[in-house]
PDB file of C-alpha atoms and ligand atoms in Angstrom:
ATOM      1  CA  UNK A   1      21.970 -18.226  -2.288  1.00  0.00           C
ATOM      2  CA  UNK A   2      24.247 -21.215  -2.082  1.00  0.00           C
ATOM      3  CA  UNK A   3      25.236 -22.676   1.292  1.00  0.00           C
ATOM      4  CA  UNK A   4      28.670 -21.026   1.287  1.00  0.00           C
ATOM      5  CA  UNK A   5      27.164 -17.589   0.553  1.00  0.00           C
ATOM      6  CA  UNK A   6      24.575 -18.010   3.323  1.00  0.00           C
ATOM      7  CA  UNK A   7      27.186 -19.262   5.786  1.00  0.00           C
ATOM      8  CA  UNK A   8      29.319 -16.178   5.118  1.00  0.00           C
ATOM      9  CA  UNK A   9      26.789 -14.252   7.227  1.00  0.00           C
ATOM     10  CA  UNK A  10      27.106 -14.766  10.986  1.00  0.00           C
ATOM     11  CA  UNK A  11      24.338 -16.912  12.502  1.00  0.00           C
ATOM     12  CA  UNK A  12      21.445 -15.262  14.336  1.00  0.00           C
ATOM     13  CA  UNK A  13      19.517 -18.254  15.662  1.00  0.00           C
ATOM     14  CA  UNK A  14      20.860 -21.539  14.301  1.00  0.00           C
ATOM     15  CA  UNK A  15      24.121 -23.420  14.654  1.00  0.00           C
ATOM     16  CA  UNK A  16      26.394 -24.049  11.694  1.00  0.00           C
ATOM     17  CA  UNK A  17      25.371 -27.731  11.820  1.00  0.00           C
ATOM     18  CA  UNK A  18      21.673 -26.857  11.668  1.00  0.00           C
ATOM     19  CA  UNK A  19      22.257 -24.558   8.706  1.00  0.00           C
ATOM     20  CA  UNK A  20      24.193 -27.249   6.829  1.00  0.00           C
ATOM     21  CA  UNK A  21      21.601 -29.891   7.706  1.00  0.00           C
ATOM     22  CA  UNK A  22      18.843 -27.800   6.149  1.00  0.00           C
ATOM     23  CA  UNK A  23      20.709 -27.686   2.830  1.00  0.00           C
ATOM     24  CA  UNK A  24      21.519 -31.401   3.033  1.00  0.00           C
ATOM     25  CA  UNK A  25      18.160 -32.874   4.059  1.00  0.00           C
ATOM     26  CA  UNK A  26      15.741 -30.074   3.039  1.00  0.00           C
ATOM     27  CA  UNK A  27      14.163 -29.584   6.448  1.00  0.00           C
ATOM     28  CA  UNK A  28      14.869 -28.887  10.113  1.00  0.00           C
ATOM     29  CA  UNK A  29      13.073 -30.462  13.052  1.00  0.00           C
ATOM     30  CA  UNK A  30      13.634 -28.276  16.115  1.00  0.00           C
ATOM     31  CA  UNK A  31      11.919 -29.962  19.022  1.00  0.00           C
ATOM     32  CA  UNK A  32      10.310 -27.643  21.603  1.00  0.00           C
ATOM     33  CA  UNK A  33      12.306 -24.762  20.177  1.00  0.00           C
ATOM     34  CA  UNK A  34       9.728 -21.989  20.630  1.00  0.00           C
ATOM     35  CA  UNK A  35       9.497 -20.514  24.134  1.00  0.00           C
ATOM     36  CA  UNK A  36       6.556 -21.542  26.355  1.00  0.00           C
ATOM     37  CA  UNK A  37       5.544 -17.846  26.558  1.00  0.00           C
ATOM     38  CA  UNK A  38       5.155 -17.639  22.803  1.00  0.00           C
ATOM     39  CA  UNK A  39       3.348 -20.981  22.636  1.00  0.00           C
ATOM     40  CA  UNK A  40       0.889 -19.819  25.290  1.00  0.00           C
ATOM     41  CA  UNK A  41       0.178 -16.525  23.427  1.00  0.00           C
ATOM     42  CA  UNK A  42      -0.318 -18.307  20.128  1.00  0.00           C
ATOM     43  CA  UNK A  43      -2.598 -20.914  21.695  1.00  0.00           C
ATOM     44  CA  UNK A  44      -4.793 -18.212  23.272  1.00  0.00           C
ATOM     45  CA  UNK A  45      -5.003 -16.312  19.966  1.00  0.00           C
ATOM     46  CA  UNK A  46      -5.966 -19.499  18.158  1.00  0.00           C
ATOM     47  CA  UNK A  47      -8.650 -20.321  20.738  1.00  0.00           C
ATOM     48  CA  UNK A  48     -10.171 -16.831  20.405  1.00  0.00           C
ATOM     49  CA  UNK A  49     -10.481 -17.272  16.657  1.00  0.00           C
ATOM     50  CA  UNK A  50     -11.941 -20.771  16.926  1.00  0.00           C
ATOM     51  CA  UNK A  51     -14.643 -19.226  19.143  1.00  0.00           C
ATOM     52  CA  UNK A  52     -15.493 -16.795  16.324  1.00  0.00           C
ATOM     53  CA  UNK A  53     -16.075 -19.660  13.909  1.00  0.00           C
ATOM     54  CA  UNK A  54     -18.885 -21.243  15.899  1.00  0.00           C
ATOM     55  CA  UNK A  55     -21.784 -19.457  14.161  1.00  0.00           C
ATOM     56  CA  UNK A  56     -20.582 -20.209  10.627  1.00  0.00           C
ATOM     57  CA  UNK A  57     -22.410 -22.725   8.491  1.00  0.00           C
ATOM     58  CA  UNK A  58     -20.142 -22.400   5.440  1.00  0.00           C
ATOM     59  CA  UNK A  59     -16.467 -21.721   4.826  1.00  0.00           C
ATOM     60  CA  UNK A  60     -15.552 -18.111   4.138  1.00  0.00           C
ATOM     61  CA  UNK A  61     -12.362 -16.162   3.378  1.00  0.00           C
ATOM     62  CA  UNK A  62     -11.158 -16.638   6.928  1.00  0.00           C
ATOM     63  CA  UNK A  63     -12.133 -20.183   7.908  1.00  0.00           C
ATOM     64  CA  UNK A  64     -12.209 -23.452   5.988  1.00  0.00           C
ATOM     65  CA  UNK A  65     -14.708 -25.609   7.851  1.00  0.00           C
ATOM     66  CA  UNK A  66     -14.415 -29.358   8.237  1.00  0.00           C
ATOM     67  CA  UNK A  67     -17.397 -31.644   7.730  1.00  0.00           C
ATOM     68  CA  UNK A  68     -19.627 -31.686  10.822  1.00  0.00           C
ATOM     69  CA  UNK A  69     -18.706 -28.184  11.991  1.00  0.00           C
ATOM     70  CA  UNK A  70     -21.442 -26.705  14.213  1.00  0.00           C
ATOM     71  CA  UNK A  71     -21.729 -24.082  16.948  1.00  0.00           C
ATOM     72  CA  UNK A  72     -21.536 -26.481  19.907  1.00  0.00           C
ATOM     73  CA  UNK A  73     -18.638 -28.472  18.405  1.00  0.00           C
ATOM     74  CA  UNK A  74     -16.485 -26.504  15.944  1.00  0.00           C
ATOM     75  CA  UNK A  75     -14.426 -28.475  13.434  1.00  0.00           C
ATOM     76  CA  UNK A  76     -11.967 -26.478  11.352  1.00  0.00           C
ATOM     77  CA  UNK A  77      -9.642 -27.431   8.577  1.00  0.00           C
ATOM     78  CA  UNK A  78      -7.872 -24.129   8.299  1.00  0.00           C
ATOM     79  CA  UNK A  79      -7.661 -20.503   9.393  1.00  0.00           C
ATOM     80  CA  UNK A  80      -6.371 -18.460   6.450  1.00  0.00           C
ATOM     81  CA  UNK A  81      -4.170 -15.368   6.870  1.00  0.00           C
ATOM     82  CA  UNK A  82      -3.721 -15.886  10.618  1.00  0.00           C
ATOM     83  CA  UNK A  83      -1.499 -12.783  10.850  1.00  0.00           C
ATOM     84  CA  UNK A  84      -4.417 -10.568   9.773  1.00  0.00           C
ATOM     85  CA  UNK A  85      -6.723 -11.690  12.557  1.00  0.00           C
ATOM     86  CA  UNK A  86      -4.705 -11.433  15.753  1.00  0.00           C
ATOM     87  CA  UNK A  87      -1.670  -9.205  16.444  1.00  0.00           C
ATOM     88  CA  UNK A  88       0.063 -12.057  18.275  1.00  0.00           C
ATOM     89  CA  UNK A  89       0.424 -13.941  15.000  1.00  0.00           C
ATOM     90  CA  UNK A  90       1.958 -11.017  13.102  1.00  0.00           C
ATOM     91  CA  UNK A  91       4.284 -10.227  15.998  1.00  0.00           C
ATOM     92  CA  UNK A  92       5.367 -13.859  15.997  1.00  0.00           C
ATOM     93  CA  UNK A  93       5.865 -13.908  12.212  1.00  0.00           C
ATOM     94  CA  UNK A  94       7.797 -10.635  12.088  1.00  0.00           C
ATOM     95  CA  UNK A  95       9.494 -10.084  15.446  1.00  0.00           C
ATOM     96  CA  UNK A  96      10.229 -13.486  16.968  1.00  0.00           C
ATOM     97  CA  UNK A  97      13.178 -15.717  16.086  1.00  0.00           C
ATOM     98  CA  UNK A  98      11.404 -16.980  12.982  1.00  0.00           C
ATOM     99  CA  UNK A  99      12.700 -14.377  10.490  1.00  0.00           C
ATOM    100  CA  UNK A 100      16.165 -14.764  12.063  1.00  0.00           C
ATOM    101  CA  UNK A 101      16.026 -18.487  11.354  1.00  0.00           C
ATOM    102  CA  UNK A 102      14.969 -17.689   7.793  1.00  0.00           C
ATOM    103  CA  UNK A 103      17.937 -15.283   7.479  1.00  0.00           C
ATOM    104  CA  UNK A 104      20.277 -18.045   8.646  1.00  0.00           C
ATOM    105  CA  UNK A 105      18.991 -20.281   5.836  1.00  0.00           C
ATOM    106  CA  UNK A 106      18.344 -17.980   2.872  1.00  0.00           C
ATOM    107  CA  UNK A 107      20.381 -14.851   3.564  1.00  0.00           C
ATOM    108  CA  UNK A 108      19.874 -11.609   5.479  1.00  0.00           C
ATOM    109  CA  UNK A 109      17.087 -10.035   3.380  1.00  0.00           C
ATOM    110  CA  UNK A 110      13.874 -11.852   4.247  1.00  0.00           C
ATOM    111  CA  UNK A 111      10.387 -11.383   2.813  1.00  0.00           C
ATOM    112  CA  UNK A 112       7.172 -12.607   4.458  1.00  0.00           C
ATOM    113  CA  UNK A 113       4.681 -14.533   2.308  1.00  0.00           C
ATOM    114  CA  UNK A 114       1.756 -16.053   4.166  1.00  0.00           C
ATOM    115  CA  UNK A 115       0.555 -17.585   7.396  1.00  0.00           C
ATOM    116  CA  UNK A 116      -2.261 -19.936   8.333  1.00  0.00           C
ATOM    117  CA  UNK A 117      -3.261 -22.634  10.799  1.00  0.00           C
ATOM    118  CA  UNK A 118      -3.942 -26.207   9.705  1.00  0.00           C
ATOM    119  CA  UNK A 119      -6.037 -27.578  12.551  1.00  0.00           C
ATOM    120  CA  UNK A 120      -6.155 -31.270  11.591  1.00  0.00           C
ATOM    121  CA  UNK A 121      -9.108 -31.735  13.927  1.00  0.00           C
ATOM    122  CA  UNK A 122      -9.390 -34.845  16.120  1.00  0.00           C
ATOM    123  CA  UNK A 123     -11.498 -37.738  14.880  1.00  0.00           C
ATOM    124  CA  UNK A 124     -10.751 -37.558  11.168  1.00  0.00           C
ATOM    125  CA  UNK A 125      -8.891 -34.333  10.236  1.00  0.00           C
ATOM    126  CA  UNK A 126      -8.018 -34.591   6.535  1.00  0.00           C
ATOM    127  CA  UNK A 127      -4.953 -36.220   5.089  1.00  0.00           C
ATOM    128  CA  UNK A 128      -2.553 -34.136   3.013  1.00  0.00           C
ATOM    129  CA  UNK A 129      -1.054 -36.179   0.192  1.00  0.00           C
ATOM    130  CA  UNK A 130       2.591 -36.037  -0.896  1.00  0.00           C
ATOM    131  CA  UNK A 131       3.356 -32.672  -2.404  1.00  0.00           C
ATOM    132  CA  UNK A 132       5.931 -29.913  -2.674  1.00  0.00           C
ATOM    133  CA  UNK A 133       5.035 -26.311  -1.874  1.00  0.00           C
ATOM    134  CA  UNK A 134       6.839 -24.500  -4.709  1.00  0.00           C
ATOM    135  CA  UNK A 135       4.594 -25.864  -7.509  1.00  0.00           C
ATOM    136  CA  UNK A 136       1.754 -23.974  -5.773  1.00  0.00           C
ATOM    137  CA  UNK A 137       3.649 -20.680  -6.009  1.00  0.00           C
ATOM    138  CA  UNK A 138       6.722 -20.929  -8.269  1.00  0.00           C
ATOM    139  CA  UNK A 139       9.301 -18.206  -7.616  1.00  0.00           C
ATOM    140  CA  UNK A 140      12.302 -16.905  -9.522  1.00  0.00           C
ATOM    141  CA  UNK A 141      14.518 -18.931  -7.179  1.00  0.00           C
ATOM    142  CA  UNK A 142      14.210 -21.780  -4.704  1.00  0.00           C
ATOM    143  CA  UNK A 143      14.615 -19.790  -1.479  1.00  0.00           C
ATOM    144  CA  UNK A 144      10.933 -19.953  -0.332  1.00  0.00           C
ATOM    145  CA  UNK A 145      10.583 -21.924   2.863  1.00  0.00           C
ATOM    146  CA  UNK A 146       7.821 -22.706   5.313  1.00  0.00           C
ATOM    147  CA  UNK A 147       8.009 -22.778   9.107  1.00  0.00           C
ATOM    148  CA  UNK A 148       5.437 -24.821  10.991  1.00  0.00           C
ATOM    149  CA  UNK A 149       4.944 -24.356  14.718  1.00  0.00           C
ATOM    150  CA  UNK A 150       3.219 -27.122  16.697  1.00  0.00           C
ATOM    151  CA  UNK A 151       0.651 -25.311  18.851  1.00  0.00           C
ATOM    152  CA  UNK A 152      -0.013 -28.531  20.816  1.00  0.00           C
ATOM    153  CA  UNK A 153       1.950 -31.696  21.506  1.00  0.00           C
ATOM    154  CA  UNK A 154       2.043 -33.922  18.416  1.00  0.00           C
ATOM    155  CA  UNK A 155       2.374 -37.655  18.958  1.00  0.00           C
ATOM    156  CA  UNK A 156       2.719 -40.383  16.324  1.00  0.00           C
ATOM    157  CA  UNK A 157      -1.039 -41.104  16.284  1.00  0.00           C
ATOM    158  CA  UNK A 158      -1.991 -37.439  15.649  1.00  0.00           C
ATOM    159  CA  UNK A 159      -1.067 -37.336  11.975  1.00  0.00           C
ATOM    160  CA  UNK A 160       2.278 -35.590  12.369  1.00  0.00           C
ATOM    161  CA  UNK A 161       3.806 -33.890   9.370  1.00  0.00           C
ATOM    162  CA  UNK A 162       5.958 -36.352   7.394  1.00  0.00           C
ATOM    163  CA  UNK A 163       8.862 -35.413   5.156  1.00  0.00           C
ATOM    164  CA  UNK A 164      11.023 -37.352   2.717  1.00  0.00           C
ATOM    165  CA  UNK A 165      14.615 -36.358   3.613  1.00  0.00           C
ATOM    166  CA  UNK A 166      16.660 -35.124   0.671  1.00  0.00           C
ATOM    167  CA  UNK A 167      13.665 -35.012  -1.711  1.00  0.00           C
ATOM    168  CA  UNK A 168      14.194 -31.265  -2.255  1.00  0.00           C
ATOM    169  CA  UNK A 169      17.046 -32.291  -4.558  1.00  0.00           C
ATOM    170  CA  UNK A 170      14.599 -33.931  -6.987  1.00  0.00           C
ATOM    171  CA  UNK A 171      13.655 -30.470  -8.297  1.00  0.00           C
ATOM    172  CA  UNK A 172      10.070 -29.551  -9.073  1.00  0.00           C
ATOM    173  CA  UNK A 173       7.801 -32.557  -9.592  1.00  0.00           C
ATOM    174  CA  UNK A 174       4.605 -32.464 -11.629  1.00  0.00           C
ATOM    175  CA  UNK A 175       1.414 -31.733  -9.668  1.00  0.00           C
ATOM    176  CA  UNK A 176      -0.875 -32.222 -12.699  1.00  0.00           C
ATOM    177  CA  UNK A 177      -2.431 -35.507 -13.838  1.00  0.00           C
ATOM    178  CA  UNK A 178      -2.122 -37.024 -17.335  1.00  0.00           C
ATOM    179  CA  UNK A 179      -5.137 -35.034 -18.551  1.00  0.00           C
ATOM    180  CA  UNK A 180      -3.463 -31.814 -17.382  1.00  0.00           C
ATOM    181  CA  UNK A 181      -5.778 -31.344 -14.418  1.00  0.00           C
ATOM    182  CA  UNK A 182      -4.147 -29.691 -11.421  1.00  0.00           C
ATOM    183  CA  UNK A 183      -4.220 -32.219  -8.571  1.00  0.00           C
ATOM    184  CA  UNK A 184      -2.081 -30.369  -5.994  1.00  0.00           C
ATOM    185  CA  UNK A 185      -0.005 -33.467  -5.200  1.00  0.00           C
ATOM    186  CA  UNK A 186       2.904 -35.293  -6.803  1.00  0.00           C
ATOM    187  CA  UNK A 187       1.407 -37.043  -9.845  1.00  0.00           C
ATOM    188  CA  UNK A 188       1.362 -40.850 -10.032  1.00  0.00           C
ATOM    189  CA  UNK A 189       4.032 -40.843 -12.759  1.00  0.00           C
ATOM    190  CA  UNK A 190       6.537 -38.849 -10.638  1.00  0.00           C
ATOM    191  CA  UNK A 191       5.795 -40.445  -7.265  1.00  0.00           C
ATOM    192  CA  UNK A 192       7.998 -43.543  -7.863  1.00  0.00           C
ATOM    193  CA  UNK A 193      10.999 -41.155  -7.973  1.00  0.00           C
ATOM    194  CA  UNK A 194      10.313 -40.163  -4.370  1.00  0.00           C
ATOM    195  CA  UNK A 195      11.580 -42.601  -1.697  1.00  0.00           C
ATOM    196  CA  UNK A 196       8.451 -42.243   0.442  1.00  0.00           C
ATOM    197  CA  UNK A 197       9.349 -45.382   2.448  1.00  0.00           C
ATOM    198  CA  UNK A 198      12.166 -43.237   3.930  1.00  0.00           C
ATOM    199  CA  UNK A 199       9.715 -40.588   5.188  1.00  0.00           C
ATOM    200  CA  UNK A 200      10.104 -39.458   8.793  1.00  0.00           C
ATOM    201  CA  UNK A 201       7.278 -38.319  11.074  1.00  0.00           C
ATOM    202  CA  UNK A 202       8.009 -35.002  12.803  1.00  0.00           C
ATOM    203  CA  UNK A 203       6.502 -35.416  16.257  1.00  0.00           C
ATOM    204  CA  UNK A 204       7.275 -33.267  19.291  1.00  0.00           C
ATOM    205  CA  UNK A 205       5.938 -31.224  22.156  1.00  0.00           C
ATOM    206  CA  UNK A 206       4.118 -27.919  21.744  1.00  0.00           C
ATOM    207  CA  UNK A 207       6.605 -25.351  20.446  1.00  0.00           C
ATOM    208  CA  UNK A 208       8.323 -27.790  18.107  1.00  0.00           C
ATOM    209  CA  UNK A 209       9.343 -25.891  14.990  1.00  0.00           C
ATOM    210  CA  UNK A 210       9.672 -27.476  11.548  1.00  0.00           C
ATOM    211  CA  UNK A 211      11.335 -25.695   8.638  1.00  0.00           C
ATOM    212  CA  UNK A 212      10.629 -26.980   5.123  1.00  0.00           C
ATOM    213  CA  UNK A 213      12.486 -26.197   1.904  1.00  0.00           C
ATOM    214  CA  UNK A 214       9.980 -25.283  -0.839  1.00  0.00           C
ATOM    215  CA  UNK A 215      10.884 -28.415  -2.842  1.00  0.00           C
ATOM    216  CA  UNK A 216      10.800 -31.033  -0.080  1.00  0.00           C
ATOM    217  CA  UNK A 217       8.096 -33.671  -0.492  1.00  0.00           C
ATOM    218  CA  UNK A 218       5.832 -33.780   2.553  1.00  0.00           C
ATOM    219  CA  UNK A 219       2.340 -34.776   3.662  1.00  0.00           C
ATOM    220  CA  UNK A 220       0.341 -36.119   6.596  1.00  0.00           C
ATOM    221  CA  UNK A 221      -2.331 -38.733   7.317  1.00  0.00           C
ATOM    222  CA  UNK A 222      -5.875 -38.407   8.649  1.00  0.00           C
ATOM    223  CA  UNK A 223      -5.947 -37.504  12.327  1.00  0.00           C
ATOM    224  CA  UNK A 224      -7.857 -40.424  13.809  1.00  0.00           C
ATOM    225  CA  UNK A 225      -6.775 -39.618  17.366  1.00  0.00           C
ATOM    226  CA  UNK A 226      -8.907 -37.777  19.909  1.00  0.00           C
ATOM    227  CA  UNK A 227      -6.553 -34.760  20.003  1.00  0.00           C
ATOM    228  CA  UNK A 228      -6.376 -31.865  17.518  1.00  0.00           C
ATOM    229  CA  UNK A 229      -3.091 -31.212  15.762  1.00  0.00           C
ATOM    230  CA  UNK A 230      -2.942 -27.463  15.042  1.00  0.00           C
ATOM    231  CA  UNK A 231       0.110 -26.286  13.088  1.00  0.00           C
ATOM    232  CA  UNK A 232       0.735 -22.574  12.571  1.00  0.00           C
ATOM    233  CA  UNK A 233       2.576 -21.995   9.300  1.00  0.00           C
ATOM    234  CA  UNK A 234       4.606 -18.904   8.356  1.00  0.00           C
ATOM    235  CA  UNK A 235       6.195 -18.638   4.908  1.00  0.00           C
ATOM    236  CA  UNK A 236       9.219 -16.575   3.863  1.00  0.00           C
ATOM    237  CA  UNK A 237      11.632 -16.186   0.964  1.00  0.00           C
ATOM    238  CA  UNK A 238      14.735 -14.174   0.250  1.00  0.00           C
ATOM    239  CA  UNK A 239      13.855 -10.617  -0.739  1.00  0.00           C
ATOM    240  CA  UNK A 240      15.178 -11.238  -4.270  1.00  0.00           C
ATOM    241  CA  UNK A 241      12.702 -14.076  -4.980  1.00  0.00           C
ATOM    242  CA  UNK A 242       9.569 -13.076  -6.890  1.00  0.00           C
ATOM    243  CA  UNK A 243       6.460 -15.174  -7.389  1.00  0.00           C
ATOM    244  CA  UNK A 244       5.479 -15.901 -11.014  1.00  0.00           C
ATOM    245  CA  UNK A 245       1.858 -16.730 -10.333  1.00  0.00           C
ATOM    246  CA  UNK A 246      -0.954 -14.665  -8.820  1.00  0.00           C
ATOM    247  CA  UNK A 247      -1.135 -15.585  -5.167  1.00  0.00           C
ATOM    248  CA  UNK A 248      -4.496 -17.090  -4.078  1.00  0.00           C
ATOM    249  CA  UNK A 249      -6.704 -14.259  -2.818  1.00  0.00           C
ATOM    250  CA  UNK A 250      -7.758 -16.317   0.214  1.00  0.00           C
ATOM    251  CA  UNK A 251      -4.132 -16.527   1.325  1.00  0.00           C
ATOM    252  CA  UNK A 252      -3.198 -12.945   0.483  1.00  0.00           C
ATOM    253  CA  UNK A 253      -2.565 -11.279   3.787  1.00  0.00           C
ATOM    254  CA  UNK A 254      -2.268  -7.545   4.191  1.00  0.00           C
ATOM    255  CA  UNK A 255       1.405  -8.251   5.049  1.00  0.00           C
ATOM    256  CA  UNK A 256       2.249 -10.280   1.937  1.00  0.00           C
ATOM    257  CA  UNK A 257       5.760  -9.536   0.591  1.00  0.00           C
ATOM    258  CA  UNK A 258       6.607  -7.354   3.623  1.00  0.00           C
ATOM    259  CA  UNK A 259      10.376  -7.250   4.302  1.00  0.00           C
ATOM    260  CA  UNK A 260      10.839  -8.595   7.834  1.00  0.00           C
ATOM    261  CA  UNK A 261      14.647  -8.628   7.978  1.00  0.00           C
ATOM    262  CA  UNK A 262      17.247  -6.698   5.998  1.00  0.00           C
ATOM    263  CA  UNK A 263      16.411  -4.684   2.887  1.00  0.00           C
ATOM    264  CA  UNK A 264      14.208  -4.933  -0.205  1.00  0.00           C
ATOM    265  CA  UNK A 265      15.957  -6.420  -3.250  1.00  0.00           C
ATOM    266  CA  UNK A 266      17.640  -4.210  -5.815  1.00  0.00           C
ATOM    267  CA  UNK A 267      17.756  -7.135  -8.264  1.00  0.00           C
ATOM    268  CA  UNK A 268      15.665 -10.247  -8.822  1.00  0.00           C
ATOM    269  CA  UNK A 269      17.636 -13.473  -8.496  1.00  0.00           C
ATOM    270  CA  UNK A 270      16.744 -16.051 -11.155  1.00  0.00           C
ATOM    271  CA  UNK A 271      17.670 -19.723 -11.025  1.00  0.00           C
ATOM    272  CA  UNK A 272      17.587 -21.469 -14.387  1.00  0.00           C
ATOM    273  CA  UNK A 273      14.813 -23.975 -14.976  1.00  0.00           C
ATOM    274  CA  UNK A 274      11.392 -24.620 -16.476  1.00  0.00           C
ATOM    275  CA  UNK A 275       8.700 -24.167 -13.884  1.00  0.00           C
ATOM    276  CA  UNK A 276       5.200 -25.355 -14.642  1.00  0.00           C
ATOM    277  CA  UNK A 277       2.619 -22.709 -13.778  1.00  0.00           C
ATOM    278  CA  UNK A 278      -0.095 -23.546 -11.241  1.00  0.00           C
ATOM    279  CA  UNK A 279      -3.692 -22.890 -12.285  1.00  0.00           C
ATOM    280  CA  UNK A 280      -4.910 -19.321 -11.895  1.00  0.00           C
ATOM    281  CA  UNK A 281      -6.564 -19.847  -8.560  1.00  0.00           C
ATOM    282  CA  UNK A 282      -6.454 -16.189  -7.567  1.00  0.00           C
ATOM    283  CA  UNK A 283     -10.215 -16.320  -6.937  1.00  0.00           C
ATOM    284  CA  UNK A 284     -10.873 -20.027  -6.666  1.00  0.00           C
ATOM    285  CA  UNK A 285      -8.434 -21.272  -4.044  1.00  0.00           C
ATOM    286  CA  UNK A 286      -9.853 -22.771  -0.865  1.00  0.00           C
ATOM    287  CA  UNK A 287      -7.175 -24.945   0.685  1.00  0.00           C
ATOM    288  CA  UNK A 288      -4.857 -27.795  -0.138  1.00  0.00           C
ATOM    289  CA  UNK A 289      -7.390 -30.219   1.347  1.00  0.00           C
ATOM    290  CA  UNK A 290     -10.114 -29.307  -1.164  1.00  0.00           C
ATOM    291  CA  UNK A 291      -7.658 -29.028  -4.055  1.00  0.00           C
ATOM    292  CA  UNK A 292      -6.270 -32.507  -3.544  1.00  0.00           C
ATOM    293  CA  UNK A 293      -9.813 -33.912  -3.408  1.00  0.00           C
ATOM    294  CA  UNK A 294     -10.963 -31.896  -6.412  1.00  0.00           C
ATOM    295  CA  UNK A 295     -13.594 -30.097  -4.290  1.00  0.00           C
ATOM    296  CA  UNK A 296     -14.790 -26.742  -5.619  1.00  0.00           C
ATOM    297  CA  UNK A 297     -14.897 -23.457  -3.750  1.00  0.00           C
ATOM    298  CA  UNK A 298     -18.180 -22.658  -2.029  1.00  0.00           C
ATOM    299  CA  UNK A 299     -19.390 -19.065  -2.092  1.00  0.00           C
ATOM    300  CA  UNK A 300     -18.178 -17.020   0.847  1.00  0.00           C
ATOM    301  CA  UNK A 301     -20.732 -16.009   3.428  1.00  0.00           C
ATOM    302  CA  UNK A 302     -20.964 -12.317   4.244  1.00  0.00           C
TER     303      UNK A 302
HETATM  304  O1  AKG B 401      -0.817 -29.645   8.010  1.00  0.00           O
HETATM  305  C1  AKG B 401      -0.269 -30.567   7.418  1.00  0.00           C
HETATM  306  O2  AKG B 401      -0.211 -31.702   7.876  1.00  0.00           O
HETATM  307  C2  AKG B 401       0.370 -30.350   6.077  1.00  0.00           C
HETATM  308  C3  AKG B 401       0.692 -28.935   5.791  1.00  0.00           C
HETATM  309  C4  AKG B 401       1.285 -28.779   4.445  1.00  0.00           C
HETATM  310  O3  AKG B 401       1.651 -29.715   3.821  1.00  0.00           O
HETATM  311  C5  AKG B 401       1.459 -27.465   3.854  1.00  0.00           C
HETATM  312  O4  AKG B 401       0.961 -26.473   4.424  1.00  0.00           O
HETATM  313  O5  AKG B 401       2.083 -27.383   2.791  1.00  0.00           O
END
């Protein structure tokens, strides 16, 4: 939907200025927006799951381990499909203000996609290089967005998420190298088109909510601080957007494509364009961290 069509619906959670800003700059940075009660519930759920990871020696469908992970001192890159592993996460993704915010930005019929936690562990948590999200899962239109909730305070030294304002207007950039290998980041040839020197770091207290347009260029550095930087992500699209590519099995939640506001689509909405297909990583996807480094999937433990 275009801005004027979206704005024709009364707001549920955002102001008119916030809605316009999202279309203009491709992201929203809502500092300490989520209630302390929700933050507390999400933190406890996350801690319970981190406890479960202690005995693992290899990544599996649920957890992507960071180097050095061990029972006495867990180190996680990612928890996949967070909504499948604790009811607090699904309640947050489906019944909190999040789908209302999505409705304010993409129209009243909202479809859930996926949810995970990027832990960005203290003392080295991996960098995420400049990329857009839509090349990972091209859809029939550009409504897909991602909401990231800071589960802890995020200061400038904790590798905050960085975005390049307005870069969503560049359209889809190539995430393959010259030899046609998928690299999961903006390729060297396209990167000069992105004004990365204008990037802004999205810091804030626990409960800060970031909303990203599927085409905005974003990334983050290594976390060299002594504090973890867990971000809970929840992805949505308008109900009339359909994904062209098989979704990675590791990120396929039991709730994928569930309508969380409004009604299922009667029609698919297509925006014109040529969208490059991602690789078929339905069975080979681990996480963006491994993909950008060219690391291969390890077999899942039982
Ligand atoms: O966790 C981060 O810093 C980056 C997350 C991200 O870029 C993504 O999930 O697309």
